[in-house]
Short mmCIF file of C-alpha atoms in Angstrom, two decimals:
data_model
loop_
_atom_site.label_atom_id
_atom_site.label_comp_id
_atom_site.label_asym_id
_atom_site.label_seq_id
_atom_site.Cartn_x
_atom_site.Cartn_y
_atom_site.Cartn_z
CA UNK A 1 8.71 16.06 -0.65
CA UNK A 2 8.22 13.22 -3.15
CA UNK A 3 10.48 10.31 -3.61
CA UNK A 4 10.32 7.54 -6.04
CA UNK A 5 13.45 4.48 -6.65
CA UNK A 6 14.51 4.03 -10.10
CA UNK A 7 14.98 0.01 -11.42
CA UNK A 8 19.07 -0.70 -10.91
CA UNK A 9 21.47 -3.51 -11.06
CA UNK A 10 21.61 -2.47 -6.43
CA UNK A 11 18.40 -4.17 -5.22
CA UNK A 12 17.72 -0.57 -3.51
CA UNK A 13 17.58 0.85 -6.87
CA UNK A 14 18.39 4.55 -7.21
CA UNK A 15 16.88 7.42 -5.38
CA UNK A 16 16.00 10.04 -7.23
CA UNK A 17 13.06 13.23 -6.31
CA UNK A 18 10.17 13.86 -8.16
CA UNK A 19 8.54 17.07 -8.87
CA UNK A 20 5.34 17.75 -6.97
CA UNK A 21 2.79 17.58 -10.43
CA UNK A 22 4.87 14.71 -10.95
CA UNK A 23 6.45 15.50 -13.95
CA UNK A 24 10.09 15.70 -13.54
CA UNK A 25 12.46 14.34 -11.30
CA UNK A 26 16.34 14.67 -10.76
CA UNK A 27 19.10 12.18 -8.98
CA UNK A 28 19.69 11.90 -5.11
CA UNK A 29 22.95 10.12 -5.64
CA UNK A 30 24.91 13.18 -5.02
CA UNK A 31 23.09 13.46 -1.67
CA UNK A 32 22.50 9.79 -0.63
CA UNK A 33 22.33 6.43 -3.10
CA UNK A 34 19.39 4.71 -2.16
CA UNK A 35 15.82 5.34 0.52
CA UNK A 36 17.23 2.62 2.73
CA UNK A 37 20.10 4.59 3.37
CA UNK A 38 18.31 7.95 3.60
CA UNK A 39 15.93 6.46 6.27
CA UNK A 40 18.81 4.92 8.25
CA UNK A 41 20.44 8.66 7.86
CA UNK A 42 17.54 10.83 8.07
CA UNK A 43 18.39 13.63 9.88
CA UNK A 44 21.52 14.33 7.50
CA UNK A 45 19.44 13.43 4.26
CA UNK A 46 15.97 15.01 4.60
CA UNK A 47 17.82 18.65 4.41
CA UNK A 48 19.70 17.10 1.23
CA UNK A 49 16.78 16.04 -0.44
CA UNK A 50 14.37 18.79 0.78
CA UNK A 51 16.64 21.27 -0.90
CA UNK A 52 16.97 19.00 -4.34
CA UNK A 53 12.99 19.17 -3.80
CA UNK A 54 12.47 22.36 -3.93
CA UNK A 55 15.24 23.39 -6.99
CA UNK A 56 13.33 21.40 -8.59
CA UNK A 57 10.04 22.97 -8.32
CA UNK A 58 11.16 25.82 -8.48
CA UNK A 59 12.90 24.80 -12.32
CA UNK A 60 16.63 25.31 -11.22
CA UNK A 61 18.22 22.04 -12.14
CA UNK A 62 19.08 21.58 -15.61
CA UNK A 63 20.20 18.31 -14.85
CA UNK A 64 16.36 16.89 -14.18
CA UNK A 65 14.82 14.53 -16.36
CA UNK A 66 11.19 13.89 -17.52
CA UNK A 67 9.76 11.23 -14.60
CA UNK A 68 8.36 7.76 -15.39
CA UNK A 69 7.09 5.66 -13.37
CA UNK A 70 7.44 2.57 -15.27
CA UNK A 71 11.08 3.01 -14.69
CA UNK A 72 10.54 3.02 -10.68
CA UNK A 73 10.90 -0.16 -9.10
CA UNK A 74 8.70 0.02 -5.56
CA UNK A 75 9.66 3.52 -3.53
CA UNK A 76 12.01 1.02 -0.94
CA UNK A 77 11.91 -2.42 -2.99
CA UNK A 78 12.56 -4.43 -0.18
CA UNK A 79 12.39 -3.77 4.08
CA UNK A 80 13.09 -5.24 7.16
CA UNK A 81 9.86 -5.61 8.37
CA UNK A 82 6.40 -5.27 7.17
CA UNK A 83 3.46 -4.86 9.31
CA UNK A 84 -0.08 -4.83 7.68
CA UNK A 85 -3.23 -3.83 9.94
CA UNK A 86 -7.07 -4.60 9.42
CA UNK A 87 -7.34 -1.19 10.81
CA UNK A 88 -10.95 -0.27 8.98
CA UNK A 89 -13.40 -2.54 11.25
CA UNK A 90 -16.40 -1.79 8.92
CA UNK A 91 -14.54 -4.56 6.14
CA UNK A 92 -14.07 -7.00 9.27
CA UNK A 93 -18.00 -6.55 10.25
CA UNK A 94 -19.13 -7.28 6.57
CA UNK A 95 -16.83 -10.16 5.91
CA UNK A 96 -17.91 -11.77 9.53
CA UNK A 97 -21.54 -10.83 8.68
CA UNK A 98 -20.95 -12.60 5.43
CA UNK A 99 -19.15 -15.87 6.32
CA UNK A 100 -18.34 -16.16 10.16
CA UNK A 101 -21.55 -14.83 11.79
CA UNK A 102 -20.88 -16.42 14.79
CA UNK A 103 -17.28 -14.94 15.23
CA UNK A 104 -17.20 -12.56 18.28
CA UNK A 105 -13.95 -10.03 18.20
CA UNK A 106 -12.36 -7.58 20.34
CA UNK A 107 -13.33 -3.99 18.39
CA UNK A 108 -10.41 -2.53 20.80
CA UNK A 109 -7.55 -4.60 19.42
CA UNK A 110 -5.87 -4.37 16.10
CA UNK A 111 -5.67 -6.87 13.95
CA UNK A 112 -1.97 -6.87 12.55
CA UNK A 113 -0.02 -9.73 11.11
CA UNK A 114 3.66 -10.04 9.28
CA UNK A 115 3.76 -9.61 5.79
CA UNK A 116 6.94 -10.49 3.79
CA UNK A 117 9.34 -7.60 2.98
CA UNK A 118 12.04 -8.61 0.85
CA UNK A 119 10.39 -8.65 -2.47
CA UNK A 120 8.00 -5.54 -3.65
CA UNK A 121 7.06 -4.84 -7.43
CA UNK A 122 6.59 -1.68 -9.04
CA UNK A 123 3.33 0.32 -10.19
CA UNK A 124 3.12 -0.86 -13.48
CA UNK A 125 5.36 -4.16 -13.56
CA UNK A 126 3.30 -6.78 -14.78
CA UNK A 127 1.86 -9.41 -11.45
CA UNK A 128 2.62 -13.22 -12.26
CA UNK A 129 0.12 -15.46 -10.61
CA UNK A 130 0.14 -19.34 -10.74
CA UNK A 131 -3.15 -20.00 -10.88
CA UNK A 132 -6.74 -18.51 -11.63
CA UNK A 133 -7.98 -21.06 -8.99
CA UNK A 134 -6.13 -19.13 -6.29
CA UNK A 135 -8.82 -16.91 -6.25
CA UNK A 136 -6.64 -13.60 -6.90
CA UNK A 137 -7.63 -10.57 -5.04
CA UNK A 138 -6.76 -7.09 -4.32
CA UNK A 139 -6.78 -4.88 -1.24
CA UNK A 140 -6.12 -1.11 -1.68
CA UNK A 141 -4.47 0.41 1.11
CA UNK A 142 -2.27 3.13 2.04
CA UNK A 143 0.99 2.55 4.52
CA UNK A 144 3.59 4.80 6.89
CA UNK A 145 7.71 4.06 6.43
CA UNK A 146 8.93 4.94 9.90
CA UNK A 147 12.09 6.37 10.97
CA UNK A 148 13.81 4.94 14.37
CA UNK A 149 10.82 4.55 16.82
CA UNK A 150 11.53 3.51 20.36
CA UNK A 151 9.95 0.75 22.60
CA UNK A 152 6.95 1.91 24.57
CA UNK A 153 6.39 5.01 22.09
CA UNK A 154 2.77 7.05 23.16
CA UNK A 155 0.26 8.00 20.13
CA UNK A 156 0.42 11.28 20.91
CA UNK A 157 4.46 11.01 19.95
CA UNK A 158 3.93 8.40 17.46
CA UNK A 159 3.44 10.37 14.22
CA UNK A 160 6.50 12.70 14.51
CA UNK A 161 8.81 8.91 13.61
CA UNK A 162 6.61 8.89 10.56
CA UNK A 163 8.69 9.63 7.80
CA UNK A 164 7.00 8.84 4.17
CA UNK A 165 3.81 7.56 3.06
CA UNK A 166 2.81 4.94 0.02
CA UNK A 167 -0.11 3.67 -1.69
CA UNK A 168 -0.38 0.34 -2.59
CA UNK A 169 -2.00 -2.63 -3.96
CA UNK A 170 -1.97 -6.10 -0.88
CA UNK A 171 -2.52 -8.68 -3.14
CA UNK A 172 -4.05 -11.70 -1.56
CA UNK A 173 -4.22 -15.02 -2.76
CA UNK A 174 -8.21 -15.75 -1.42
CA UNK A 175 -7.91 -19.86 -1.93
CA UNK A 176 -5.15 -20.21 0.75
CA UNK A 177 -6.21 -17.24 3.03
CA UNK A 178 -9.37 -18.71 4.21
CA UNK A 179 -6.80 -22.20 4.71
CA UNK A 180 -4.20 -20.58 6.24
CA UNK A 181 -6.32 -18.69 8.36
CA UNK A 182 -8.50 -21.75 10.15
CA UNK A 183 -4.46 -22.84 10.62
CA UNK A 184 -4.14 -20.04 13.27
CA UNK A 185 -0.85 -18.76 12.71
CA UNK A 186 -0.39 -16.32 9.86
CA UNK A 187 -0.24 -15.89 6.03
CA UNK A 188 2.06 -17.50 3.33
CA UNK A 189 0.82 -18.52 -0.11
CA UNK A 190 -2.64 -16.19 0.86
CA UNK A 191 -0.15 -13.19 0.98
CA UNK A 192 2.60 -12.53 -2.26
CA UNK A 193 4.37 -9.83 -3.27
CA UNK A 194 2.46 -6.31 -2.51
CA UNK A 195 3.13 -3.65 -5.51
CA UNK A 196 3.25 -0.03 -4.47
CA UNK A 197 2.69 3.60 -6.17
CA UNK A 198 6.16 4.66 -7.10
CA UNK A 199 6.24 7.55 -5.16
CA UNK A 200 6.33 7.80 -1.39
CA UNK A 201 5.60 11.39 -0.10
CA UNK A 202 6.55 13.12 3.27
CA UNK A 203 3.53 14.10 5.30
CA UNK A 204 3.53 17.74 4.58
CA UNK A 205 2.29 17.04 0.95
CA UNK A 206 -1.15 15.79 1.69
CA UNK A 207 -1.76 18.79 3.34
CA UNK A 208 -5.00 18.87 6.29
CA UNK A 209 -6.03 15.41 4.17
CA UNK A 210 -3.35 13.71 6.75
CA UNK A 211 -4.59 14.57 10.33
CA UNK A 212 -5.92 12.43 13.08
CA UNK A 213 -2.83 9.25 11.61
CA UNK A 214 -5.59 9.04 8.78
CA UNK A 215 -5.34 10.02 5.17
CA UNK A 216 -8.48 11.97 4.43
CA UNK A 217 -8.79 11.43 0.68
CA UNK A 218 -10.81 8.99 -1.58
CA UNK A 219 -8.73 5.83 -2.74
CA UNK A 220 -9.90 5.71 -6.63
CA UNK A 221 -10.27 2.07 -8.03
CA UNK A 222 -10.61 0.73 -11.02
CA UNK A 223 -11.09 -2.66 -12.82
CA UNK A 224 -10.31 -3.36 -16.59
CA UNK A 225 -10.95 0.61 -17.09
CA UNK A 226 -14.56 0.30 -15.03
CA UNK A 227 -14.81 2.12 -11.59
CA UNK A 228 -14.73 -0.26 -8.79
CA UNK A 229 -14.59 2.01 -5.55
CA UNK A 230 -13.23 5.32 -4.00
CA UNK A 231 -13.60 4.45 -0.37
CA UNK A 232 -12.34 7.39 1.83
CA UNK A 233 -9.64 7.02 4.34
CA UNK A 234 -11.10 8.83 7.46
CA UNK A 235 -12.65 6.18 8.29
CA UNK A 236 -10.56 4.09 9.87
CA UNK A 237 -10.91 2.69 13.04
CA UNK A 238 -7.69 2.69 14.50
CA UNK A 239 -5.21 5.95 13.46
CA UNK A 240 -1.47 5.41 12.93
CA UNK A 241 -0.26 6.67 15.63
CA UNK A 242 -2.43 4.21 17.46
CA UNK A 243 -1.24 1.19 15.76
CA UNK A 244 2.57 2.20 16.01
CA UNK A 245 1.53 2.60 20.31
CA UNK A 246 0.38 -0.80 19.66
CA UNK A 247 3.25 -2.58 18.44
CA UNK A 248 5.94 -0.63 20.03
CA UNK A 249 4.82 -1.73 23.25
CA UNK A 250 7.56 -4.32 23.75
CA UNK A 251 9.80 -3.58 20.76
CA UNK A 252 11.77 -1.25 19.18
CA UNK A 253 10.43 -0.41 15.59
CA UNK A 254 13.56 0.30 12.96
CA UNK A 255 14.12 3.03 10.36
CA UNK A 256 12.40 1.24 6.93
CA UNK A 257 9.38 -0.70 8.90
CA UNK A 258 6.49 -0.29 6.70
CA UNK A 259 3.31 -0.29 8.54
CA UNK A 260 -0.02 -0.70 6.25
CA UNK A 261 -3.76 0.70 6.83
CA UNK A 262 -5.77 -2.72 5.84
CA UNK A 263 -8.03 -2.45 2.90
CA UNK A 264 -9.99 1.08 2.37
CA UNK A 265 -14.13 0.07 3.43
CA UNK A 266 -16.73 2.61 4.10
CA UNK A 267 -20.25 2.18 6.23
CA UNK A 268 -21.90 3.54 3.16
CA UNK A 269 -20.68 0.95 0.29
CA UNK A 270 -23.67 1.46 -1.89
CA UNK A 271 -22.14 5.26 -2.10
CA UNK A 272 -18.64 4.15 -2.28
CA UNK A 273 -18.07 0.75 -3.59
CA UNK A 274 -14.91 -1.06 -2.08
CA UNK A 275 -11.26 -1.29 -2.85
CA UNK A 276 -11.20 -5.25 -2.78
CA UNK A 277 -13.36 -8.30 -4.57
CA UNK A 278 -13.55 -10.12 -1.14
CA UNK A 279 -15.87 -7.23 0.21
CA UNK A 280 -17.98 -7.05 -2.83
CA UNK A 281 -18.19 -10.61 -2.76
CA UNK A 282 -19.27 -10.31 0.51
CA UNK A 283 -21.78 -7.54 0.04
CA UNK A 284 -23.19 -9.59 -2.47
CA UNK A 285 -23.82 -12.62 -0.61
CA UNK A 286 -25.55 -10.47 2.68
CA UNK A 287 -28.22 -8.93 0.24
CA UNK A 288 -28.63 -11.34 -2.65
CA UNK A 289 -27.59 -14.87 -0.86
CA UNK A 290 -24.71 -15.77 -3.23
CA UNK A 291 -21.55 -13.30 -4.96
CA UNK A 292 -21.58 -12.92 -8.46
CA UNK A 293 -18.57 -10.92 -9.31
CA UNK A 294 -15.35 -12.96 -10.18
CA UNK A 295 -11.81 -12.98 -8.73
CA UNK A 296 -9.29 -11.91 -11.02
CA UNK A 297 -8.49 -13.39 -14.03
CA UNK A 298 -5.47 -13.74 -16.44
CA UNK A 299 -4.96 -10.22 -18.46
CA UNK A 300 -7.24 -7.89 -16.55
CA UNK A 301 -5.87 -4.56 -15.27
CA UNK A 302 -6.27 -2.59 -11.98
CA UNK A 303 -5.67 0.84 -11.40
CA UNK A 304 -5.22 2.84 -7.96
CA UNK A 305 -4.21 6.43 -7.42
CA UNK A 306 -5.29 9.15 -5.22
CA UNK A 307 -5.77 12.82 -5.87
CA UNK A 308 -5.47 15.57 -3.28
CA UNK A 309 -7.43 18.46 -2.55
CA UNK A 310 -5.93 20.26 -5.72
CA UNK A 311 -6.62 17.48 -8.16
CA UNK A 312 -3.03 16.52 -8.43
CA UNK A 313 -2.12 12.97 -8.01
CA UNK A 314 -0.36 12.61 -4.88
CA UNK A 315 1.70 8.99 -5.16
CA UNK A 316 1.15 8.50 -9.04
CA UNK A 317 -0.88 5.65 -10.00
CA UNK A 318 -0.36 2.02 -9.53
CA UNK A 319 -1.50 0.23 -12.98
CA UNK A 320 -0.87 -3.56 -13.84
CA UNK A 321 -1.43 -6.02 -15.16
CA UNK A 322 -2.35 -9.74 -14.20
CA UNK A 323 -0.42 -12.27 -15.94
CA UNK A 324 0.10 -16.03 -15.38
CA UNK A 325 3.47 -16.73 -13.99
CA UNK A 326 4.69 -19.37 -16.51
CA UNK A 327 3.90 -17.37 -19.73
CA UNK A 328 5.69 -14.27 -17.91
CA UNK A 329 8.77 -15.94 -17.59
CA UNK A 330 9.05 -17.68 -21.18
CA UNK A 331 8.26 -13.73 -22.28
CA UNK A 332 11.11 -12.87 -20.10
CA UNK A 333 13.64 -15.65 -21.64
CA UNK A 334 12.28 -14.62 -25.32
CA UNK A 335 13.42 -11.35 -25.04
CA UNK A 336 16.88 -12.57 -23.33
CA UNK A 337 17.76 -14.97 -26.53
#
């Protein structure tokens, strides 16, 4: 099943589901308003929406619209809570390698730390940023939305409270990470708002591509048009179902958590490239003593999307924009007067 929120004056937005090529799409609203509320009633919506799914397929609604994705706001604009992992170790051993050689970590913990959650932008809204000297980077990744999972939940149960899956774009502010970090305590201005695919899809879709709480398929990147990466999912360290064990040892984890992957890195990065400028950067000071390419500027465009085993895409493509914030919002007041 595929899932995507249309923009609305309800900070939800709209639920409506979208065909599986991704082509048309019909109106939940009859079965529930919004994906907050279908995650907090699950059991009662998924039959709902599974049967609106597969009408539509199957061409039987002749209330369905074409489906655009620049009308979507993020799949669930805001959450709760947002976890985000470092769960591919290889990016951690080239960025220590890089600039913290003498850093000594724990391979058999997780790194995890709280991201904001109230405030997500869609796949191809334009990004405001203040400043080109906050380094701007990107981190593709792919996340779980969990149902109701209980305190001291097992990885072998973990994946069954896994209800959806998104793609999206961590954008990190690199000036004030590397600050923030040598703080100790966690990310602010180093972390803004993330912007996600606009379509969330239930496990089944992907197919034997999601097995082992790892999505098997290549994350496609590109930069201003030019191929950056396609790092491949299987390799991360720690599965889902792992890091969910992890954090539910002591807590209760709530229908809407979003739980993130970390940034896409493979061992063989010559093959692959990456899906973020900090590894390249990185890469590029190991073998030639100093980085050369830049951090994002004003204008340029990325572009993420993954295909599955048929070709299809399977969460639409993210596609923006970087704009400065200032000349965003006198746009914005332009078009109001």
């Amino acid at each position: 099943m595929k899932l995507a929120s249309l923009k609305s004056a309800h900070p939800d937005g709209a639920l409506i589901v979208v065909s599986r090529d991704l082509r048309r799409a019909v109106s939940a609203n009859a079965a529930v308003p919004n994906l907050r509320a279908a995650l907090d009633d699950w059991q009662r919506a998924q039959p709902a929406l599974q049967a609106l799914y597969e009408a539509l397929n199957g061409n039987a609604l002749p209330e369905a619209f074409d489906f655009d994705p620049r009308a979507c706001t993020a799949p669930l604009p805001r959450t709760h809570q947002f976890i985000d992992a470092s769960a591919f170790l290889n990016h951690g051993r080239i960025m220590t390698r890089a600039y913290h050689p003498e850093k000594k970590s724990d391979a058999s913990i997780p790194i995890l730390i709280q991201r904001q959650g109230d405030d997500f932008t869609g796949s191809h809204d334009d990004y405001p940023f203040p400043d080109e000297g906050d380094h701007c980077d990107f981190e593709g990744e792919v996340g779980v939305v969990l149902g109701d999972t209980p305190m001291g939940t097992r990885a072998k149960d973990a994946l069954s409270h896994v209800r959806l899956l998104v793609l999206f774009n961590d954008v990190s502010m690199r000036k004030h990470l590397f600050r923030e970090l040598a703080m100790g305590f966690g990310f602010v201005l180093a972390k803004p708002a993330t912007a996600f695919a606009a379509v969330a899809v239930t496990p089944d879709e992907l197919g034997d591509a999601w097995r082992d709480g790892r999505v098997h398929l290549d994350l496609n990147v590109q930069r201003n048009g030019a191929a950056f990466g396609h790092p491949n999912g299987r390799e991360m360290s720690f599965g889902f179902h792992e890091l969910i064990e992890y954090i539910a040892y002591n807590r209760n984890l709530r229908a809407g958590m979003i739980l993130g992957s970390g940034t896409f890195s493979n061992e063989d990065y010559r093959g692959t490239g990456s899906a973020c400028l900090a590894e390249q950067r990185a890469i590029e000071a190991i073998e030639h003593g100093e980085s050369s390419t830049s951090w994002l500027r004003f204008g340029e465009r990325l572009r993420f999307e993954m295909f599955g085993r048929d070709g299809q895409s399977v969460f639409g493509a993210i596609d923006h924009r970087f704009v400065q914030a200032e000349a965003r919002a006198e746009a914005q007041v332009g078009v109001q007067a």
